[in-house]
PDB file of N, CA and C in Angstrom:
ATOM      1  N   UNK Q  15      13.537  65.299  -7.588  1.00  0.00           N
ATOM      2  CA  UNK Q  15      13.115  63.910  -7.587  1.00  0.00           C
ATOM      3  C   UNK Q  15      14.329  63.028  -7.325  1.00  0.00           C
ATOM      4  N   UNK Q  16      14.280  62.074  -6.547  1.00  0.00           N
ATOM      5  CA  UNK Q  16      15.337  61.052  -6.002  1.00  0.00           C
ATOM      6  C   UNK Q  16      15.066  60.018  -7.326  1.00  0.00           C
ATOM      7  N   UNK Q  17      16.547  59.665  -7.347  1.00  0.00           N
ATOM      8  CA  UNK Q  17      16.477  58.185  -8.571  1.00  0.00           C
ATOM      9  C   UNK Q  17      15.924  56.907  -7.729  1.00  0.00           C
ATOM     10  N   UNK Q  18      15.763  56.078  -8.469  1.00  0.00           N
ATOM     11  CA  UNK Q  18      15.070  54.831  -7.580  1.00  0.00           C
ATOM     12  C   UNK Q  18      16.356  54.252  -7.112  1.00  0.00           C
ATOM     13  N   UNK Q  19      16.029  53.479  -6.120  1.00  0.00           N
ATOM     14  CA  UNK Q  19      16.964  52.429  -4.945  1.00  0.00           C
ATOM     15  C   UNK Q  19      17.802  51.849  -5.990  1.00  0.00           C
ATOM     16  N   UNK Q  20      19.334  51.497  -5.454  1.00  0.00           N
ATOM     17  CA  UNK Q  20      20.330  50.803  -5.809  1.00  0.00           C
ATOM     18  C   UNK Q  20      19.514  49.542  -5.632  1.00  0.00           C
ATOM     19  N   UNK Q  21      20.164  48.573  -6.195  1.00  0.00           N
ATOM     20  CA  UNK Q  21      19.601  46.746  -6.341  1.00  0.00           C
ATOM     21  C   UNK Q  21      19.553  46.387  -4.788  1.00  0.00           C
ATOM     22  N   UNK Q  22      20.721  46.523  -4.358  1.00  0.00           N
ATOM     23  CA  UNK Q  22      21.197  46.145  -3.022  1.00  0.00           C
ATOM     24  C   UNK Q  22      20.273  46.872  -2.058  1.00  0.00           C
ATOM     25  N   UNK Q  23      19.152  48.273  -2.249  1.00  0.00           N
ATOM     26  CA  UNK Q  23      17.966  48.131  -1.475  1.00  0.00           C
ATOM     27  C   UNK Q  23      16.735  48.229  -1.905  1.00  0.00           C
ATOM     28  N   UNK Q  24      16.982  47.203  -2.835  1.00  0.00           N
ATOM     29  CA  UNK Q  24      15.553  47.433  -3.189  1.00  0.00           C
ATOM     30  C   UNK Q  24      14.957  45.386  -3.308  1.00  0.00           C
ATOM     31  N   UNK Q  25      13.857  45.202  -3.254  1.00  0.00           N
ATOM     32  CA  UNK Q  25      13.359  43.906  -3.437  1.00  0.00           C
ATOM     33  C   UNK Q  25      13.700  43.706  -4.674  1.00  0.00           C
ATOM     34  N   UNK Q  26      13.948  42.096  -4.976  1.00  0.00           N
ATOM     35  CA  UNK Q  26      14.405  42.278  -7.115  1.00  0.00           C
ATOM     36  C   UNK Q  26      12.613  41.800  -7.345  1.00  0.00           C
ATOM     37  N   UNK Q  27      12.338  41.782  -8.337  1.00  0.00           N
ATOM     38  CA  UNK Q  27      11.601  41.954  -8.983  1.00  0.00           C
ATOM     39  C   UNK Q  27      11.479  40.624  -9.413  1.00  0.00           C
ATOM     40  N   UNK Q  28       9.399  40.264  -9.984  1.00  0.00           N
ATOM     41  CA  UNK Q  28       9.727  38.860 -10.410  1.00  0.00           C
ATOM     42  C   UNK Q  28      10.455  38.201 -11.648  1.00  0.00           C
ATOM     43  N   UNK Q  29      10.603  39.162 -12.778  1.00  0.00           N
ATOM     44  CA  UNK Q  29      11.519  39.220 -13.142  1.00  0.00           C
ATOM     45  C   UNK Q  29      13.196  38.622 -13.034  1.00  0.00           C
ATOM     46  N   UNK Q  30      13.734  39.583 -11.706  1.00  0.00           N
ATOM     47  CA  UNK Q  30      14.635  38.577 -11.391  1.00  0.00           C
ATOM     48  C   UNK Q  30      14.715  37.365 -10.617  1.00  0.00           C
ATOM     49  N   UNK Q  31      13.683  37.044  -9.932  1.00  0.00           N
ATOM     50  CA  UNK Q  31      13.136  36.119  -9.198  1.00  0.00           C
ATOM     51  C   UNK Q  31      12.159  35.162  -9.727  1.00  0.00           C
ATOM     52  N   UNK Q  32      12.764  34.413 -11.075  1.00  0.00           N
ATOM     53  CA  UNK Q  32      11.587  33.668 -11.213  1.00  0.00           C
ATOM     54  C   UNK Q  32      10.678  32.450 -11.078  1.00  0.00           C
ATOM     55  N   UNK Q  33      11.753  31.964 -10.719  1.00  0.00           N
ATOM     56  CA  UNK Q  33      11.222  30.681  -9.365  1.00  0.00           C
ATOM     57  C   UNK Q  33      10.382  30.568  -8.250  1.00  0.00           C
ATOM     58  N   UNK Q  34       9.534  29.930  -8.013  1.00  0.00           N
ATOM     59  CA  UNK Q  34       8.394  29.575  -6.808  1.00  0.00           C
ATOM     60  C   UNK Q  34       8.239  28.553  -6.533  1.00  0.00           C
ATOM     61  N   UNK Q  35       7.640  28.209  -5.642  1.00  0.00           N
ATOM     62  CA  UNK Q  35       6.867  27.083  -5.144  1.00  0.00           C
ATOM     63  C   UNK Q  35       5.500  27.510  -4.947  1.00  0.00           C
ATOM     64  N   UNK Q  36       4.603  26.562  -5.409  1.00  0.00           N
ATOM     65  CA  UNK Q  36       3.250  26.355  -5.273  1.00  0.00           C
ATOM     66  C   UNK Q  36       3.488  25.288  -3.761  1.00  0.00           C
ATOM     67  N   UNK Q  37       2.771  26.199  -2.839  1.00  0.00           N
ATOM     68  CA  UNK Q  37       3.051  24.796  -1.667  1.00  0.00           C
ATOM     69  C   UNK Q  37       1.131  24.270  -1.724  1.00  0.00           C
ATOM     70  N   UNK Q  38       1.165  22.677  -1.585  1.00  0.00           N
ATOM     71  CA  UNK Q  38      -0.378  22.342  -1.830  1.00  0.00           C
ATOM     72  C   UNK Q  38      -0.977  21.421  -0.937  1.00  0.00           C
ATOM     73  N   UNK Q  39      -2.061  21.431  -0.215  1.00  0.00           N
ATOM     74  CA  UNK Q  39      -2.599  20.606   0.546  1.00  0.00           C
ATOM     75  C   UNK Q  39      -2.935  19.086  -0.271  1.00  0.00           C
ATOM     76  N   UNK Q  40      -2.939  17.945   0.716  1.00  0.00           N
ATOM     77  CA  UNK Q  40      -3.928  16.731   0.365  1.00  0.00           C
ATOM     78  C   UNK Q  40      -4.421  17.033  -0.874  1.00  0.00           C
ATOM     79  N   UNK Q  41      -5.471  18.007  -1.060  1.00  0.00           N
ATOM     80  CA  UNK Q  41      -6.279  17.836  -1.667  1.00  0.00           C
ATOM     81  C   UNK Q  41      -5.456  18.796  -3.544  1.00  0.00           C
ATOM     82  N   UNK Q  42      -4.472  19.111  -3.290  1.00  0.00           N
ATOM     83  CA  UNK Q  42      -3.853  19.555  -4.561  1.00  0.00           C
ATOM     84  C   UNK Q  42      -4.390  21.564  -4.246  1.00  0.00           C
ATOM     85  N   UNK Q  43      -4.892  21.662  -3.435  1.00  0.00           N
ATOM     86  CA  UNK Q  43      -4.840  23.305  -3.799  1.00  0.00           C
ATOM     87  C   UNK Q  43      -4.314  23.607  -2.641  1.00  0.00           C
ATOM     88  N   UNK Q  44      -3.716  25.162  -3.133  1.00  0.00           N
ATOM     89  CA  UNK Q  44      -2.988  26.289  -2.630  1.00  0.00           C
ATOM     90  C   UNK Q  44      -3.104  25.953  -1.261  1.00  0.00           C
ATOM     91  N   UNK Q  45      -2.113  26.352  -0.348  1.00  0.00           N
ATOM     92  CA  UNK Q  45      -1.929  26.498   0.646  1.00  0.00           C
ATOM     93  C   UNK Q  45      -1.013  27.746   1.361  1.00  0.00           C
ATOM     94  N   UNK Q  46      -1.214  28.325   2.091  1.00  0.00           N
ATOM     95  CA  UNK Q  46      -0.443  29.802   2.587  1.00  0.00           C
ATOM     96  C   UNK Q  46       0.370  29.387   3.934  1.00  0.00           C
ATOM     97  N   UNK Q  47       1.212  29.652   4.090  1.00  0.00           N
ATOM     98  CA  UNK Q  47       2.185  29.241   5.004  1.00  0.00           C
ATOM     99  C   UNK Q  47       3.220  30.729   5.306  1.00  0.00           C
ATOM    100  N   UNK Q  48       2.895  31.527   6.301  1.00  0.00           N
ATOM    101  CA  UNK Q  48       3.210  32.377   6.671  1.00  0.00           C
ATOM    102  C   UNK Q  48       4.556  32.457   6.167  1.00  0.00           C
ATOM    103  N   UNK Q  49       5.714  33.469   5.777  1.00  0.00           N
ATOM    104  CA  UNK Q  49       7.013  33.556   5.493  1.00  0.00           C
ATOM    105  C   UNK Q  49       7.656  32.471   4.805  1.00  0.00           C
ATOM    106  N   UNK Q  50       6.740  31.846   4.406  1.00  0.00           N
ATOM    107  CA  UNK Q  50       7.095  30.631   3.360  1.00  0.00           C
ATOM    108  C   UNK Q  50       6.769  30.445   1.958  1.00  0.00           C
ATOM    109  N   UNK Q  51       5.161  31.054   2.042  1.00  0.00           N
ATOM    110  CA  UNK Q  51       4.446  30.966   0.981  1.00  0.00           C
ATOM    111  C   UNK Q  51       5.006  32.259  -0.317  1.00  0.00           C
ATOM    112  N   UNK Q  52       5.612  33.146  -0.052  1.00  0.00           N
ATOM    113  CA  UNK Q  52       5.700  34.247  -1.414  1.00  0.00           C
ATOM    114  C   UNK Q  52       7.491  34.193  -1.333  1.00  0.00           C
ATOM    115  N   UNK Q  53       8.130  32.837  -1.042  1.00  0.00           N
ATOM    116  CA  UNK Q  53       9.689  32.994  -1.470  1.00  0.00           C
ATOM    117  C   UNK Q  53       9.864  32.657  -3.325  1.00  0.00           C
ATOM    118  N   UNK Q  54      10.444  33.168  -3.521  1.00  0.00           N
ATOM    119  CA  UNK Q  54      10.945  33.288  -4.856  1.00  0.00           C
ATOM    120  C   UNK Q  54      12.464  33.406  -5.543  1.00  0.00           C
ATOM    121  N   UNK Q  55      13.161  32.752  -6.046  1.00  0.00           N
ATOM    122  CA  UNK Q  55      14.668  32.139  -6.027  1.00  0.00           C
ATOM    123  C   UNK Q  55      14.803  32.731  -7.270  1.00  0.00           C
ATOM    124  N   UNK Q  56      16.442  33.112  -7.698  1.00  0.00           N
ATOM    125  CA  UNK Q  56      16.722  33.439  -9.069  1.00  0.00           C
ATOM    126  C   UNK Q  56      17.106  32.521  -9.840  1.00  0.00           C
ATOM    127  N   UNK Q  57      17.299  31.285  -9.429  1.00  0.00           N
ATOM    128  CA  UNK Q  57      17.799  30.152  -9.848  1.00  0.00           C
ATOM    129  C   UNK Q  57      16.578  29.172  -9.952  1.00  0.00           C
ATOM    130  N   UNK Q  58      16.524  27.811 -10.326  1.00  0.00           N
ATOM    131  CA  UNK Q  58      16.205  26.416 -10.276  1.00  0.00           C
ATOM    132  C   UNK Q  58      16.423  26.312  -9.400  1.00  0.00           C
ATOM    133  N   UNK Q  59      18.320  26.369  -9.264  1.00  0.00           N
ATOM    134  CA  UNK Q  59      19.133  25.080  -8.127  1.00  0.00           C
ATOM    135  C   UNK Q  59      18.316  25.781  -6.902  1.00  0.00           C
ATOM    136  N   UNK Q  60      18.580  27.381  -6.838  1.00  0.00           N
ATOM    137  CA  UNK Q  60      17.892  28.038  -5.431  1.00  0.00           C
ATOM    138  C   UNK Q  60      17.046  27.011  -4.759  1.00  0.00           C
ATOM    139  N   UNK Q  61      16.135  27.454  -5.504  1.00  0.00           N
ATOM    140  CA  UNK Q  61      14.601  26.974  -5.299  1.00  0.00           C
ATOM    141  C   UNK Q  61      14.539  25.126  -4.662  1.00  0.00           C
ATOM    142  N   UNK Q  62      15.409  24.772  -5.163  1.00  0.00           N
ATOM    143  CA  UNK Q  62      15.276  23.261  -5.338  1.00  0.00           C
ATOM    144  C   UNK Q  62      16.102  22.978  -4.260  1.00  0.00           C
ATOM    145  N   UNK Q  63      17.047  23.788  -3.501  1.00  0.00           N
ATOM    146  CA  UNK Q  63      17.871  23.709  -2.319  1.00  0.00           C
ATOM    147  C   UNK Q  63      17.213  23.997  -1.210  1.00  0.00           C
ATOM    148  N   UNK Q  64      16.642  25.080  -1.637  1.00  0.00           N
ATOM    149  CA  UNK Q  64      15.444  26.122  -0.191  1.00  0.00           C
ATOM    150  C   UNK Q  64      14.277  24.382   0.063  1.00  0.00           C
ATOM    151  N   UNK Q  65      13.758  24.099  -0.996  1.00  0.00           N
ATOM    152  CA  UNK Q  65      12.767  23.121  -0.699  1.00  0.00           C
ATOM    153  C   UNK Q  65      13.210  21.980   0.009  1.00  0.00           C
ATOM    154  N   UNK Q  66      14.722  21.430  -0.527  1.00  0.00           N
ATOM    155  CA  UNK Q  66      15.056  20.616   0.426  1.00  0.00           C
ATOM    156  C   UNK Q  66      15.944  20.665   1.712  1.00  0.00           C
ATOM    157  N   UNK Q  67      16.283  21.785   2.054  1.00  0.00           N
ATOM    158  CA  UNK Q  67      16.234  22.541   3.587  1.00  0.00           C
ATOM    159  C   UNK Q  67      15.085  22.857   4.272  1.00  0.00           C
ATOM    160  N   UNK Q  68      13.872  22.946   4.090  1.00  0.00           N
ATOM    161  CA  UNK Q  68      12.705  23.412   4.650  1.00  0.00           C
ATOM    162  C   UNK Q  68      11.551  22.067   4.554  1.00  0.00           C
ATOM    163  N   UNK Q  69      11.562  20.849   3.875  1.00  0.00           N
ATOM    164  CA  UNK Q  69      10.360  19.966   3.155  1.00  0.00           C
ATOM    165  C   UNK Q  69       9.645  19.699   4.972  1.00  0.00           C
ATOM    166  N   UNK Q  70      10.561  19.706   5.657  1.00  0.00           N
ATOM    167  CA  UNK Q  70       9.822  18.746   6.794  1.00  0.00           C
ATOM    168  C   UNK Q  70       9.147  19.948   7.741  1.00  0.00           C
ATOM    169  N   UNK Q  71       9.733  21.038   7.963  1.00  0.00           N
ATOM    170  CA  UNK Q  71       8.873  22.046   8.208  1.00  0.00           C
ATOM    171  C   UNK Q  71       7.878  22.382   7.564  1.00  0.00           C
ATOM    172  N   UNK Q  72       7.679  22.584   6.264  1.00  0.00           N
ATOM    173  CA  UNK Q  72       6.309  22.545   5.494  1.00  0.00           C
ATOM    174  C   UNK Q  72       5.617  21.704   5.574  1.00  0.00           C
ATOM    175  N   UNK Q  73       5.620  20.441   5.838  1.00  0.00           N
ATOM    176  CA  UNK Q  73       4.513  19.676   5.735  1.00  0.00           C
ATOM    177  C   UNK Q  73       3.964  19.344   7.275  1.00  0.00           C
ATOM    178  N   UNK Q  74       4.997  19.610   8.250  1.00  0.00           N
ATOM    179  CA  UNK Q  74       4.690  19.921   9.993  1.00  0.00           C
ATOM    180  C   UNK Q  74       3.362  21.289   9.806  1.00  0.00           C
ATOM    181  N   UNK Q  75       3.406  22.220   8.758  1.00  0.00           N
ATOM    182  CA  UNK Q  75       2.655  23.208   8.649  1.00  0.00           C
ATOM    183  C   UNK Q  75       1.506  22.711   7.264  1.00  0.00           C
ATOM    184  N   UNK Q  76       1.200  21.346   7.426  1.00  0.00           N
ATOM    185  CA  UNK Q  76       0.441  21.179   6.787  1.00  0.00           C
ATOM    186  C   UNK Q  76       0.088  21.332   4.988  1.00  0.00           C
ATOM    187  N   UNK Q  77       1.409  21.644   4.366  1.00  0.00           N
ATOM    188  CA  UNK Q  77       1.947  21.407   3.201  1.00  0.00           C
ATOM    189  C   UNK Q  77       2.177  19.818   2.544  1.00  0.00           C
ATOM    190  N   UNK Q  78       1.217  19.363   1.912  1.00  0.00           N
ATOM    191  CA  UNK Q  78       1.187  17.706   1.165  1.00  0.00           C
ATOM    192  C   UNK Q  78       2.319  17.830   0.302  1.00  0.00           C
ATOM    193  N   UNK Q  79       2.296  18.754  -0.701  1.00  0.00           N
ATOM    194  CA  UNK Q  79       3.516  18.644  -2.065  1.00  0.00           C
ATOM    195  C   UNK Q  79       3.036  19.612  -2.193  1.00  0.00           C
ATOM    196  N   UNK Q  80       4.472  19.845  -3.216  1.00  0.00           N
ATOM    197  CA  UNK Q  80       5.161  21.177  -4.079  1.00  0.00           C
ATOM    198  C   UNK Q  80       5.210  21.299  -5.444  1.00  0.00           C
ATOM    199  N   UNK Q  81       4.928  22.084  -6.221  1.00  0.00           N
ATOM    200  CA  UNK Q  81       4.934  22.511  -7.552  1.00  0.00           C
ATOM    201  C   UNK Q  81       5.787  23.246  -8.112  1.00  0.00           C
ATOM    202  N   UNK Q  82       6.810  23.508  -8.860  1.00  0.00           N
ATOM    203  CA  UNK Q  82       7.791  24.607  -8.920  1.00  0.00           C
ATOM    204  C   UNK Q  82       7.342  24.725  -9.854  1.00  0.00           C
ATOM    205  N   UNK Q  83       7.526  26.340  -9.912  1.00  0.00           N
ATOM    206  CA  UNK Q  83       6.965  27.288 -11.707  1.00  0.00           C
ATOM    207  C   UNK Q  83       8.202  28.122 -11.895  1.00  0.00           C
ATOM    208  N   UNK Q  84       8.393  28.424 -13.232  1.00  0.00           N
ATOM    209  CA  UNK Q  84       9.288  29.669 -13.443  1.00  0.00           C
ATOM    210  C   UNK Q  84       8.100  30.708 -14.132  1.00  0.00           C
ATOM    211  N   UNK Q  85       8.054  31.690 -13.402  1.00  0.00           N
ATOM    212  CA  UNK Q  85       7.013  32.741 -13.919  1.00  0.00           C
ATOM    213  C   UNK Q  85       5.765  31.822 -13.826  1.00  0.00           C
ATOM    214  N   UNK Q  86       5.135  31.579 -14.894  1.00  0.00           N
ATOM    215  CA  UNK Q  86       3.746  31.096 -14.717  1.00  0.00           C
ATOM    216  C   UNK Q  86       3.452  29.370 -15.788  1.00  0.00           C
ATOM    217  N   UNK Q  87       4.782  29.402 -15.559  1.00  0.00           N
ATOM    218  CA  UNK Q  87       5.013  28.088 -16.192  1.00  0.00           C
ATOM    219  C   UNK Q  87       5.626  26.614 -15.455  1.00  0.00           C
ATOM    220  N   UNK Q  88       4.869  25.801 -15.310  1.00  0.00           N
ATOM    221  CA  UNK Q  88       4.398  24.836 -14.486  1.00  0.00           C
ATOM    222  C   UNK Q  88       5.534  24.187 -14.789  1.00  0.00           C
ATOM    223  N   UNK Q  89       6.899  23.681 -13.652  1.00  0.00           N
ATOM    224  CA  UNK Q  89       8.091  23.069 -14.292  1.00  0.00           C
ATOM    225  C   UNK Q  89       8.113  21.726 -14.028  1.00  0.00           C
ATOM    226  N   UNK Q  90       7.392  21.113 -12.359  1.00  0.00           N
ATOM    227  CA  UNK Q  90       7.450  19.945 -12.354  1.00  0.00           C
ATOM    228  C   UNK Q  90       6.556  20.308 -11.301  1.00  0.00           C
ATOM    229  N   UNK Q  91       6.005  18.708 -10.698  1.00  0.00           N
ATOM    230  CA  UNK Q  91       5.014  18.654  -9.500  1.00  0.00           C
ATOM    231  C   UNK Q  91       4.029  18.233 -10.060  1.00  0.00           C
ATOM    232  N   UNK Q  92       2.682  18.326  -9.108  1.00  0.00           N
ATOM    233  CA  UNK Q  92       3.149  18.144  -7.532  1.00  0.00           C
ATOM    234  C   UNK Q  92       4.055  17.081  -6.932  1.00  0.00           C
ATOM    235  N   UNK Q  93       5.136  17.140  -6.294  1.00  0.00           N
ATOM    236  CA  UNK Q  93       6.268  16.247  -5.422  1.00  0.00           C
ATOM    237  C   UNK Q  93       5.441  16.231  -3.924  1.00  0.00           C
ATOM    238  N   UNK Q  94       5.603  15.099  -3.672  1.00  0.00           N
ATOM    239  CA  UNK Q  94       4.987  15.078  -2.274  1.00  0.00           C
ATOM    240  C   UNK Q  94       6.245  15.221  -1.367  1.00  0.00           C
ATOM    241  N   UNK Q  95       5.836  15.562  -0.232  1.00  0.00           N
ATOM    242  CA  UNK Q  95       6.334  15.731   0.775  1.00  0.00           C
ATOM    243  C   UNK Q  95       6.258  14.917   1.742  1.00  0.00           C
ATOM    244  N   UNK Q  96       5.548  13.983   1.648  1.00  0.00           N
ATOM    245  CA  UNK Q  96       5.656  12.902   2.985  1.00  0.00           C
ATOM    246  C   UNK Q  96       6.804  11.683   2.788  1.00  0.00           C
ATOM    247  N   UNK Q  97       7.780  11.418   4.112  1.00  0.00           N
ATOM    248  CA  UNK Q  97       8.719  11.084   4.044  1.00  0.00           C
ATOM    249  C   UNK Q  97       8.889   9.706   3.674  1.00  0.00           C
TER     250      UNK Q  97
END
């Protein structure tokens, strides 16, 4: 039996990743945004940097506002996205 993957190849876990974005339409629900929608940061700051490098591309893809959670705990939002 092989031991499992070093960190360095393996995905981290949500665990170590516990930051998200909820990205949300107009209307306040979920929205899926191809290679956008399942990023997950180990940090706050991450998360809160990635969103404001990317806000105007998300909402070009039809993203109203953002929700950030750590795990399943609702930290702030919805923040809109229109400029």
């Amino acid at each position: 039996m092989l031991p499992g993957q070093p960190p360095t190849f393996r995905q981290p876990s949500a665990a170590e990743r516990p930051w998200w974005w909820r990205l949300e339409d107009a209307a306040g629900e979920p929205v899926e945004v191809a290679g956008h929608s399942d990023q997950r940061f180990s940090s706050q700051g991450d998360a809160e940097s990635w969103v404001g490098e990317i806000w105007a591309e998300l909402a070009e893809q039809g993203v109203a506002a953002v929700t950030l959670f750590e795990h399943d705990r609702r930290v702030y939002g919805p923040m809109s996205l229109s400029a």
